[in-house]
Amino acid sequence: MTTEILRSMLYCGSDVTRDLEFVIFDEVHYINNAERGYVWEEVLILLPAHVSIVMLSATVPNTLQFADWVGRTKKRKVFVVSTPKRPVPLCHYLYTGTGGKSKHERFMIVDQESNFLLRGYNEAVAAKKSRENEYKKSFGPKGTKQYMNPKAEQTMWVAFIDHLRQSDKLPVVAFTLSRNRCDQNAENLMSVDLTTAKEKGHIRNFFQKCLQRLKKPDRVLPQVIRMQRVLENGIGVHHSGILPLLKEIVEMLFQSGFVKILFATETFAMGVNMPARTVVFDDITKFDGVQSRHLMPAEYIQMAGRAGRRGLDDTGTVIILCKEEVPNQIKLKEMMLGTPEKLSSQFRLTYAMILSLLRAATVSVEGMMQRSFREFYQICQADNHRKQLELAEKEYSQKCSTPLPAHLAPLATFYDTAAAYIDVLNDIMPILLGQPKVAKELIPGKILILSAGPYINQLGIYLNSAGPRQTPYKVLVLNTIEQDPNKYNFDLDESWYRMLSFTAMYDGIGTEEGTLNHSILCIAPKNIIAVTKMTLKIDASRIIQDWDQRQIPRFKDAPVGSSCAAAVQELSRLSHAVRTGASALERVSLTQSLSITTGEVLQSLDKMNKYKDMLESQKKSTDIANFKTEFAIVYERKQAERKRDKYKLILSFENLALYPDYQRRLLVLRELNYIDEHDSVILKGRVACGMGTNELIISELVFRNVFTDKNPAEIAALLSCFVFQAKTNVSQPLTDKLKEGVDAIKAIDEDLTSIESKYLVSQFEGQGERLNFGLIRVVYEWALEKPFAEIMDLTDVQEGIIVRCIQQLHELLIDVKDAAVAIGDPKLQAKMQEASTAIKRDIVFAASLYTTARETVIS
C-alpha cells in the first residue's frame, strides 16, 4: 500500500493496525523526497509499539544515525544489516560509437571492484576526438555535433542495439529521463526487429488477451496500437504517461524475456524490481522541476543497480551513451563513485496533521514534532541537557536563596531589558550588515564603533573579513585600561561588558588615552554598534602582516611598523576628539536601505527599537554610586536564573524548530473556525481531517456551498484542479458554471493566502501553484461518460497522466462525500456518489493484470 494509506489508517485507529506485525519500508531513502518524505516520517512515528519495522535501501550513507533515530523514537533495538558487495558486481562503460566502423566503441571506466580506470576514460575521449577531427576534414568545422540530429541519433541507436545483441548483452533497460524521448526512441527503432516469429505470435496473443478487459473503442486507442507494434519487435516503453494496463503488459513481457530493450524513466528503478543484463543511460542529466543537473550518486546507483540478474549474469553491464562529448571526468567520478546524499528530515506541519492529532490525541502535535528526525540532535542531547539543568538549578538555588534587596529592583529591570536587547542585536546585526548597500561600506579603513569584551563603545579601524561578506571581521583597536581584574565572584564575560556599555557611566567612546598600545580583534557582526561614514587611508594587509609577525615570540619586541603606527596614531587622535566632544562621527543608517521585508526581520527591528528606547529611559537607574558593585549582585543572580531558564527552554516544546510555525497555524485554524479557543476540533476541523491534501481550501468549498448549484460532472471537473499536476499547452472553452466555479476556487485560495500571510505562515506545502485547471474540460467530458478516445482529442496530456489524475480524483470525491455525510448534506452526498460512479469506469479503472493468476495470463 502507499504510505499515505497507512498514515490515514493510523490516524483513524483502523482495526487492521492492531493486528499488524510487520511494516516493510522498501527504498526507505524516499524519506528524503521533498514532496512526500514527511509522510514516511509521520508513519514511522505513529506506528504502534508492537509493530516490527523492516527498512530496505541501497543508498543510505548515514545508516547508523537513521537507525539510532528510529530506535530512540520507538524505544527498541534496531539491527543494521549491511552487505559491502553486490551479489552481481557491475562494470561501467562509456559508449562513443555512432554506427558503421565505430559501433563497437565501448570503453570500461569502472571495473567490478569499483576502481576508476583512467585509461578507459582517456581512450573514450580520444575516440570521440578522432571522429570529430575526421568530420571536420570531410565537412569543415561547422556542425561538429552531427550526432545530435534525429537521423544520426537513430543510426547510433540501431548500431548500438546491434552491438549489444552481438555482445550478448540483452535484455537491456535504457533509462531515458524524459517521457517524450522514451516514446521517440521506441518509434525511431521500428526498423529494428529483436524477436522471432514465434515470439511475435506469443506477444500478439498475450497482448490481445489482456485487452479483452477493455471496451472495443479503448482497444484501438493510438497509444494501444503503437505499443503493440513496438512490443512485437521486442521493444517496450515504461513511464507515467503510459496507460496502467499497458505498463503491466510491458512489465510481464519484460520479466518473461519477450521485451529485449525497455525505454524507461527513473520510476522503473524505484517501484519495480525487474533486473536486466544491461542498463543504459541515454543521458546523465535530468530536469528536476527547477533546473537541469547531473544525476546525483544515489539516483545513478539506484538505476545502475537494475543491471545484473542473480543466478544468470556473472556481472551486470552499465553503459553511458556519449552522444555529444564525453562527460567531464570529475563529474563522472563523483556521480558513479560518490557518496549518496545523507537522509535528512523533510518533516513539516500540515493542517490535516495538526487537526488529526488534536482530535485523536494519540500523540500531541508537540510530541510528534519532538520525535521527528528533524529534532534528532535534540533527542541525542536530551540526557546531557537534563544534567546541565540539574547543575543550573543547584547554582540558582545557591545564589538566589534570599530575596533581592528592594533598592536593586531598578537594576534588575535594567538587566532584563539589556539582556533582551542583546538577544535581538545578536539576531539582527548579521542581517543588517549583510545588506548589499551596507556591505559596500565595509572597506578597509572604515571607522566602526564596537563593543567586544572590555573594549566598550570603542572606535576601531576595519581591516578586512575572512572573505567577501564573511566573519569574523578583523578590526584594529586601542587597548583599554585594565577593568576590574579579579574583583568579582563570576567571570567577566562579554555579556557583562555589553551591558555596561548601555549604562550612564559608559556613554562616550572609551579608550586608554595617550597610548599607542593596540590590538587586532576578530569580532562578529553582533559586536558592531555602528558603521560610521569616516574612512582612513591605510594599508590593511601591511597592518595585519605587521601584527601577525609580532605575535611570534621571537619578534614580540620588534618595533611597530610605520603603516601600523600611523593608523594607531590617527585612531588615538580621533578617539580623543570624539570623547572630548571636539568631533562627531556621522553614522551609516543600517535600516534605511533595508531590502528584506519578511515578518520576522521587521518584528526584530521593532523589538530592537523598543528595547533601545527602554534602555534610554532606564539609564538614570545606573547613574548611582558604587554602580558596578551593586550591579554585580544583580548580574550574578540573573545569570544563574538565565542559565536555568535556558536549559528549561531547550528541554521544552518551545525549543522545537517548528513550534513557532505550529502556533501560527493554530491562529489560522482558529480564525477559520476549525478549532475553538481551547484547541478542540469542531465540525469544520473534523471535515478537514478527512482530506488528504489541500484540506482547508476543499473544506471551505464545501462549507461555502460552492457545489450547491453544480451538477456531479461539474463538481468532478472543478475538483480536478487539486490532483492534476502536469503541464498542458491546450486550453479548452469552459461552460459558464465551470467558469463560475473556477473563480470561486481562486477567490477562496486568495482568502486563505491572505489569512496565512497575516499570521506569517510559510507556504511550504511543496505545491508552488496548488491549483492547476489544465484538465477541467477533459474531466468534465469524462464525467459525462464520453469515451476515452474522445476526451484524448481535447488535450495534449498523455493517457497515463490523465488516468492517474482521474484515479486520484475518485479518492478525493470519496473524501468530499464523507464530508457531506459529516455535515448532514444528503444532496451533496448523492452528487459525490454520482460523480464517483460516473468517472469510475472503462480503461481508467480497468482491473490490474496482477490480480489475475499470472499463469493463466502469461500462458
Coordinates of N, CA, C and O in Angstrom, one line a residue, residues 265-352:
T265 N 11.7 5.6 -17.7 CA 12.1 6.7 -16.9 C 12.6 6.2 -15.5 O 12.4 5.0 -15.3
E266 N 13.1 7.0 -14.6 CA 13.7 6.5 -13.4 C 12.7 5.9 -12.4 O 13.1 5.2 -11.5
T267 N 11.4 6.1 -12.6 CA 10.4 5.5 -11.7 C 10.5 4.0 -11.8 O 10.2 3.2 -10.9
F268 N 11.0 3.5 -13.0 CA 11.1 2.0 -13.2 C 12.1 1.4 -12.2 O 12.0 0.3 -11.8
A269 N 13.1 2.2 -11.8 CA 14.1 1.7 -10.9 C 13.7 1.8 -9.4 O 14.2 1.2 -8.6
M270 N 12.6 2.6 -9.2 CA 12.1 2.7 -7.8 C 11.1 1.7 -7.4 O 11.2 1.0 -6.4
G271 N 10.0 1.6 -8.2 CA 8.9 0.8 -7.8 C 8.9 -0.6 -8.2 O 8.1 -1.5 -7.8
V272 N 9.7 -1.0 -9.2 CA 9.7 -2.3 -9.8 C 11.0 -3.0 -9.7 O 12.0 -2.4 -10.0
N273 N 11.0 -4.3 -9.2 CA 12.3 -5.0 -9.1 C 12.4 -5.9 -10.3 O 12.0 -7.1 -10.2
M274 N 12.8 -5.4 -11.4 CA 12.9 -6.2 -12.6 C 14.3 -6.0 -13.2 O 14.5 -5.1 -14.1
P275 N 15.3 -6.7 -12.8 CA 16.7 -6.5 -13.3 C 16.8 -7.0 -14.8 O 16.1 -7.8 -15.3
A276 N 17.9 -6.4 -15.4 CA 18.2 -6.8 -16.8 C 19.7 -7.1 -16.8 O 20.4 -6.8 -15.9
R277 N 20.2 -7.7 -17.9 CA 21.6 -7.9 -18.1 C 22.4 -6.6 -18.1 O 23.5 -6.4 -17.6
T278 N 21.8 -5.6 -18.8 CA 22.4 -4.4 -19.1 C 21.5 -3.2 -18.8 O 20.3 -3.2 -19.0
V279 N 22.1 -2.1 -18.2 CA 21.4 -0.8 -18.1 C 22.2 0.2 -18.9 O 23.4 0.3 -18.9
V280 N 21.4 1.0 -19.6 CA 22.0 2.0 -20.5 C 21.4 3.4 -20.0 O 20.2 3.5 -19.7
F281 N 22.3 4.4 -20.0 CA 21.8 5.8 -19.7 C 21.9 6.6 -21.0 O 22.9 6.8 -21.5
D282 N 20.7 6.9 -21.4 CA 20.6 7.7 -22.6 C 21.2 9.1 -22.4 O 21.7 9.7 -23.3
D283 N 21.2 9.6 -21.2 CA 21.7 10.9 -20.8 C 22.0 10.8 -19.3 O 21.3 10.0 -18.6
I284 N 22.9 11.6 -18.8 CA 23.2 11.6 -17.3 C 22.8 12.9 -16.7 O 23.2 13.3 -15.6
T285 N 22.0 13.7 -17.4 CA 21.4 15.0 -16.9 C 19.9 14.8 -16.8 O 19.3 14.1 -17.7
K286 N 19.3 15.5 -15.9 CA 17.8 15.4 -15.8 C 17.3 16.8 -15.3 O 18.1 17.6 -14.7
F287 N 16.1 17.1 -15.7 CA 15.4 18.3 -15.2 C 14.6 17.9 -14.0 O 13.7 17.0 -14.0
D288 N 14.9 18.5 -12.8 CA 14.3 18.1 -11.6 C 13.1 19.0 -11.2 O 12.7 19.0 -10.0
G289 N 12.6 19.8 -12.2 CA 11.5 20.7 -11.9 C 11.9 22.1 -11.6 O 11.2 23.1 -11.7
V290 N 13.2 22.3 -11.3 CA 13.8 23.6 -11.1 C 14.9 23.9 -12.1 O 15.0 24.9 -12.7
Q291 N 15.8 22.9 -12.2 CA 17.0 23.1 -13.1 C 17.4 21.8 -13.8 O 17.0 20.7 -13.3
S292 N 18.2 21.9 -14.8 CA 18.8 20.7 -15.4 C 20.1 20.5 -14.8 O 20.9 21.4 -14.7
R293 N 20.3 19.3 -14.3 CA 21.5 19.0 -13.5 C 22.0 17.5 -13.7 O 21.2 16.7 -14.3
H294 N 23.2 17.2 -13.3 CA 23.7 15.9 -13.4 C 23.0 15.0 -12.4 O 22.5 15.4 -11.4
L295 N 22.9 13.7 -12.7 CA 22.3 12.8 -11.7 C 23.2 12.7 -10.4 O 24.4 12.8 -10.5
M296 N 22.5 12.6 -9.3 CA 23.1 12.5 -8.0 C 23.6 11.1 -7.9 O 23.1 10.2 -8.5
P297 N 24.6 10.8 -7.0 CA 25.1 9.5 -6.8 C 24.0 8.5 -6.5 O 24.0 7.4 -7.1
A298 N 23.1 8.9 -5.6 CA 22.0 7.9 -5.2 C 21.1 7.6 -6.4 O 20.7 6.4 -6.5
E299 N 20.8 8.6 -7.2 CA 20.0 8.3 -8.4 C 20.7 7.4 -9.4 O 20.1 6.5 -9.9
Y300 N 22.0 7.6 -9.6 CA 22.7 6.8 -10.5 C 22.8 5.4 -10.0 O 22.6 4.4 -10.7
I301 N 23.1 5.2 -8.7 CA 23.2 3.9 -8.1 C 21.9 3.1 -8.2 O 21.9 1.9 -8.5
Q302 N 20.8 3.9 -7.9 CA 19.5 3.2 -8.0 C 19.2 2.7 -9.3 O 18.7 1.5 -9.5
M303 N 19.5 3.4 -10.4 CA 19.2 3.0 -11.7 C 20.2 1.9 -12.2 O 19.8 0.9 -12.8
A304 N 21.5 2.2 -12.0 CA 22.5 1.3 -12.4 C 22.3 -0.1 -11.7 O 22.7 -1.1 -12.3
G305 N 21.8 0.0 -10.5 CA 21.6 -1.3 -9.8 C 20.6 -2.3 -10.4 O 20.5 -3.4 -10.0
R306 N 19.9 -1.8 -11.4 CA 19.0 -2.8 -12.1 C 19.7 -3.7 -13.1 O 19.2 -4.6 -13.7
A307 N 21.0 -3.4 -13.2 CA 21.9 -4.3 -14.1 C 22.3 -5.5 -13.4 O 22.7 -5.4 -12.2
G308 N 22.3 -6.7 -14.0 CA 22.8 -7.9 -13.4 C 21.7 -8.7 -12.7 O 21.1 -8.3 -11.7
R309 N 21.4 -9.9 -13.2 CA 20.4 -10.8 -12.7 C 21.0 -11.9 -11.9 O 21.9 -12.6 -12.4
R310 N 20.6 -12.1 -10.7 CA 21.1 -13.1 -9.8 C 21.0 -14.5 -10.5 O 19.9 -14.8 -10.9
G311 N 22.0 -15.3 -10.5 CA 22.0 -16.6 -11.0 C 22.0 -16.7 -12.5 O 22.1 -17.8 -13.1
L312 N 22.0 -15.6 -13.2 CA 22.0 -15.6 -14.7 C 23.3 -14.9 -15.2 O 23.8 -15.3 -16.2
D313 N 23.7 -13.8 -14.5 CA 24.8 -13.0 -15.0 C 26.0 -12.9 -14.0 O 25.7 -12.8 -12.8
D314 N 27.2 -13.1 -14.5 CA 28.3 -13.0 -13.6 C 28.6 -11.6 -13.2 O 28.9 -11.3 -12.1
T315 N 28.4 -10.7 -14.2 CA 28.5 -9.2 -13.9 C 27.3 -8.5 -14.6 O 26.8 -9.0 -15.6
G316 N 27.0 -7.4 -14.0 CA 26.0 -6.5 -14.7 C 26.7 -5.5 -15.5 O 27.8 -5.0 -15.1
T317 N 26.1 -5.0 -16.6 CA 26.8 -4.1 -17.5 C 26.0 -2.7 -17.5 O 24.8 -2.7 -17.7
V318 N 26.7 -1.7 -17.2 CA 26.1 -0.3 -17.2 C 26.9 0.5 -18.2 O 28.1 0.6 -18.2
I319 N 26.1 1.1 -19.2 CA 26.7 1.8 -20.3 C 26.1 3.2 -20.3 O 24.9 3.4 -20.3
I320 N 27.0 4.2 -20.4 CA 26.6 5.6 -20.6 C 26.8 6.0 -22.0 O 28.0 5.9 -22.5
L321 N 25.8 6.5 -22.7 CA 26.0 6.9 -24.1 C 26.6 8.3 -24.2 O 26.1 9.2 -23.5
C322 N 27.6 8.4 -25.0 CA 28.2 9.8 -25.2 C 27.8 10.3 -26.5 O 28.5 10.2 -27.5
K323 N 26.6 10.8 -26.6 CA 26.0 11.3 -27.9 C 26.7 12.6 -28.3 O 26.8 12.8 -29.5
E324 N 27.1 13.4 -27.3 CA 27.8 14.6 -27.7 C 29.3 14.4 -27.2 O 29.9 13.4 -27.6
E325 N 29.8 15.2 -26.3 CA 31.2 15.0 -25.9 C 31.1 14.0 -24.7 O 30.1 13.7 -24.1
V326 N 32.3 13.5 -24.4 CA 32.4 12.6 -23.2 C 32.3 13.4 -22.0 O 32.8 14.5 -21.9
P327 N 31.5 12.9 -21.0 CA 31.2 13.7 -19.8 C 32.5 14.0 -19.0 O 33.5 13.3 -19.1
N328 N 32.5 15.2 -18.3 CA 33.7 15.6 -17.5 C 34.1 14.5 -16.5 O 33.2 13.9 -15.9
Q329 N 35.4 14.3 -16.5 CA 35.9 13.1 -15.6 C 35.5 13.3 -14.2 O 35.1 12.3 -13.5
I330 N 35.7 14.5 -13.6 CA 35.4 14.7 -12.2 C 33.9 14.5 -11.9 O 33.6 13.8 -10.9
K331 N 33.1 15.1 -12.7 CA 31.6 14.9 -12.5 C 31.2 13.4 -12.7 O 30.4 12.9 -11.9
L332 N 31.8 12.8 -13.6 CA 31.5 11.4 -13.9 C 31.9 10.5 -12.6 O 31.1 9.7 -12.2
K333 N 33.1 10.8 -12.1 CA 33.6 10.0 -11.0 C 32.7 10.3 -9.8 O 32.4 9.3 -9.0
E334 N 32.4 11.5 -9.6 CA 31.5 11.9 -8.4 C 30.2 11.2 -8.5 O 29.7 10.7 -7.5
M335 N 29.6 11.1 -9.7 CA 28.3 10.5 -9.9 C 28.4 9.0 -9.7 O 27.5 8.4 -9.0
M336 N 29.4 8.4 -10.2 CA 29.5 6.9 -10.2 C 30.0 6.3 -8.9 O 29.6 5.3 -8.5
L337 N 30.9 7.1 -8.3 CA 31.6 6.5 -7.1 C 31.4 7.4 -5.8 O 32.0 7.1 -4.8
G338 N 30.7 8.5 -6.0 CA 30.5 9.4 -4.9 C 29.5 8.8 -3.8 O 28.9 7.8 -4.0
T339 N 29.5 9.5 -2.6 CA 28.7 9.0 -1.6 C 27.2 9.6 -1.8 O 27.1 10.8 -2.1
P340 N 26.2 8.7 -1.7 CA 24.9 9.2 -1.8 C 24.5 10.3 -0.8 O 25.1 10.3 0.3
E341 N 23.5 11.0 -1.1 CA 23.1 12.1 -0.2 C 22.6 11.5 1.1 O 21.8 10.5 1.1
K342 N 22.9 12.1 2.2 CA 22.5 11.6 3.5 C 21.0 11.8 3.7 O 20.4 12.7 3.1
L343 N 20.4 10.9 4.5 CA 19.0 11.0 4.8 C 18.8 12.2 5.7 O 19.6 12.4 6.6
S344 N 17.9 13.1 5.3 CA 17.6 14.2 6.1 C 16.1 14.4 6.3 O 15.4 13.9 5.4
S345 N 15.7 15.0 7.3 CA 14.3 15.1 7.6 C 13.6 16.1 6.7 O 14.0 17.2 6.4
Q346 N 12.4 15.7 6.1 CA 11.6 16.6 5.4 C 10.3 16.9 6.2 O 9.3 17.3 5.6
F347 N 10.4 16.6 7.5 CA 9.2 16.7 8.3 C 8.7 18.1 8.3 O 9.4 19.1 8.4
R348 N 7.4 18.2 8.2 CA 6.7 19.6 8.2 C 5.3 19.4 8.8 O 4.7 18.3 8.8
L349 N 4.8 20.5 9.2 CA 3.4 20.5 9.7 C 2.4 20.8 8.6 O 2.6 21.6 7.8
T350 N 1.3 20.0 8.6 CA 0.2 20.3 7.7 C -1.0 20.5 8.6 O -1.1 20.0 9.7
Y351 N -2.0 21.2 8.1 CA -3.2 21.5 8.8 C -3.9 20.1 9.2 O -4.5 20.0 10.3
A352 N -3.9 19.2 8.2 CA -4.6 17.9 8.4 C -3.9 17.2 9.6 O -4.6 16.6 10.4

